[in-house]
């Protein structure tokens, strides 16, 4: 075999090897509160690796050092997508394993869907506290803005820091013994609900609401349910009217019985005394 034939053979082998690297499939942006991880399939074998190249659409491609010749099928790009309002795409390249050199000029690759952090990241569930006014007709919700995965000057930023006036909260509430729901939208993280029925317990859920987004991305994850406690329920709220009536009747019956017993005893004693007097009189 001469040198040219050997070279041809090696080139063919390299080509067929690279052709056998599977292309990434099902590329998905998984993103909540700006923690953004690109995932795909399949998991690589020892025979190959993945490299991710991302870019603002139309601009230069960039690489994240953690996602070059990597043997995982995900890449955390949270700190890479710095222009939150830009549209990004990412290419996932199937390459030889780390440390293996390759003459490949064009590795097989697939391109992700478009992703804009500001428009597309999911918003996680907020937490909140309740405060009931003295007279029970007003309830104030203190919502804690969820933290993001973004930092500025060493401080973790909240979704309010990012969305500012674009962020609202949607409160869904109902009386605790009813299923009829009401909703209230608030631009503020401190939310006052007024005109509530005194002495009623209410249950609340809160979720972020970003009206400037596409409809299917406007609502964040629903919070846990918190209910107001009613400490000063009047006796009529705690017990039904029927059981109160029964209670009153029972008390009346007991009093009646006591009176009856007292009267009977009194009569007996009086009779006994009179009989005794009679006997005394008779004896004299
Ligand atoms: C991102 O893409 C959307 C939809 O194609 C477009 O409306 C928007 O202007 C783009 N944003 C930027 C910053 O280019
Ligand atoms: C409950 O009762 C106490 C004492 O009677 C009163 O000070 C308080 O304001 C009441 N709270 C509510 C929510 O009605």
mmCIF file of N, CA and C and ligand atoms in Angstrom, residues 132-136 232, ligand 2:
data_model
loop_
_atom_site.group_PDB
_atom_site.id
_atom_site.type_symbol
_atom_site.label_atom_id
_atom_site.label_comp_id
_atom_site.label_asym_id
_atom_site.label_seq_id
_atom_site.Cartn_x
_atom_site.Cartn_y
_atom_site.Cartn_z
ATOM 1 N N UNK A 132 -53.929 40.531 59.121
ATOM 2 C CA UNK A 132 -55.351 40.876 59.159
ATOM 3 C C UNK A 132 -55.508 42.147 59.984
ATOM 4 N N UNK A 133 -56.304 43.095 59.483
ATOM 5 C CA UNK A 133 -56.508 44.344 60.222
ATOM 6 C C UNK A 133 -57.301 44.071 61.499
ATOM 7 N N UNK A 134 -57.273 45.042 62.412
ATOM 8 C CA UNK A 134 -57.951 44.899 63.710
ATOM 9 C C UNK A 134 -59.409 44.477 63.532
ATOM 10 N N UNK A 135 -60.106 45.173 62.636
ATOM 11 C CA UNK A 135 -61.549 44.886 62.518
ATOM 12 C C UNK A 135 -61.820 43.739 61.541
ATOM 13 N N UNK A 136 -60.773 43.168 60.942
ATOM 14 C CA UNK A 136 -60.941 41.973 60.113
ATOM 15 C C UNK A 136 -61.456 42.248 58.711
ATOM 16 N N UNK A 232 -61.165 35.608 66.619
ATOM 17 C CA UNK A 232 -62.293 36.128 67.384
ATOM 18 C C UNK A 232 -63.615 35.772 66.730
HETATM 19 C C1 LIG B 2 -59.893 40.008 68.824
HETATM 20 O O1 LIG B 2 -60.275 40.336 70.150
HETATM 21 C C2 LIG B 2 -59.328 41.144 70.819
HETATM 22 C C3 LIG B 2 -59.778 41.307 72.274
HETATM 23 O O2 LIG B 2 -61.185 41.251 72.394
HETATM 24 C C4 LIG B 2 -59.197 42.475 70.072
HETATM 25 O O3 LIG B 2 -58.257 43.306 70.730
HETATM 26 C C5 LIG B 2 -58.743 42.220 68.666
HETATM 27 O O4 LIG B 2 -58.680 43.412 67.932
HETATM 28 C C6 LIG B 2 -59.693 41.237 67.958
HETATM 29 N N1 LIG B 2 -59.147 40.888 66.659
HETATM 30 C C7 LIG B 2 -59.898 40.794 65.582
HETATM 31 C C8 LIG B 2 -59.216 40.370 64.357
HETATM 32 O O5 LIG B 2 -61.109 41.036 65.578
#
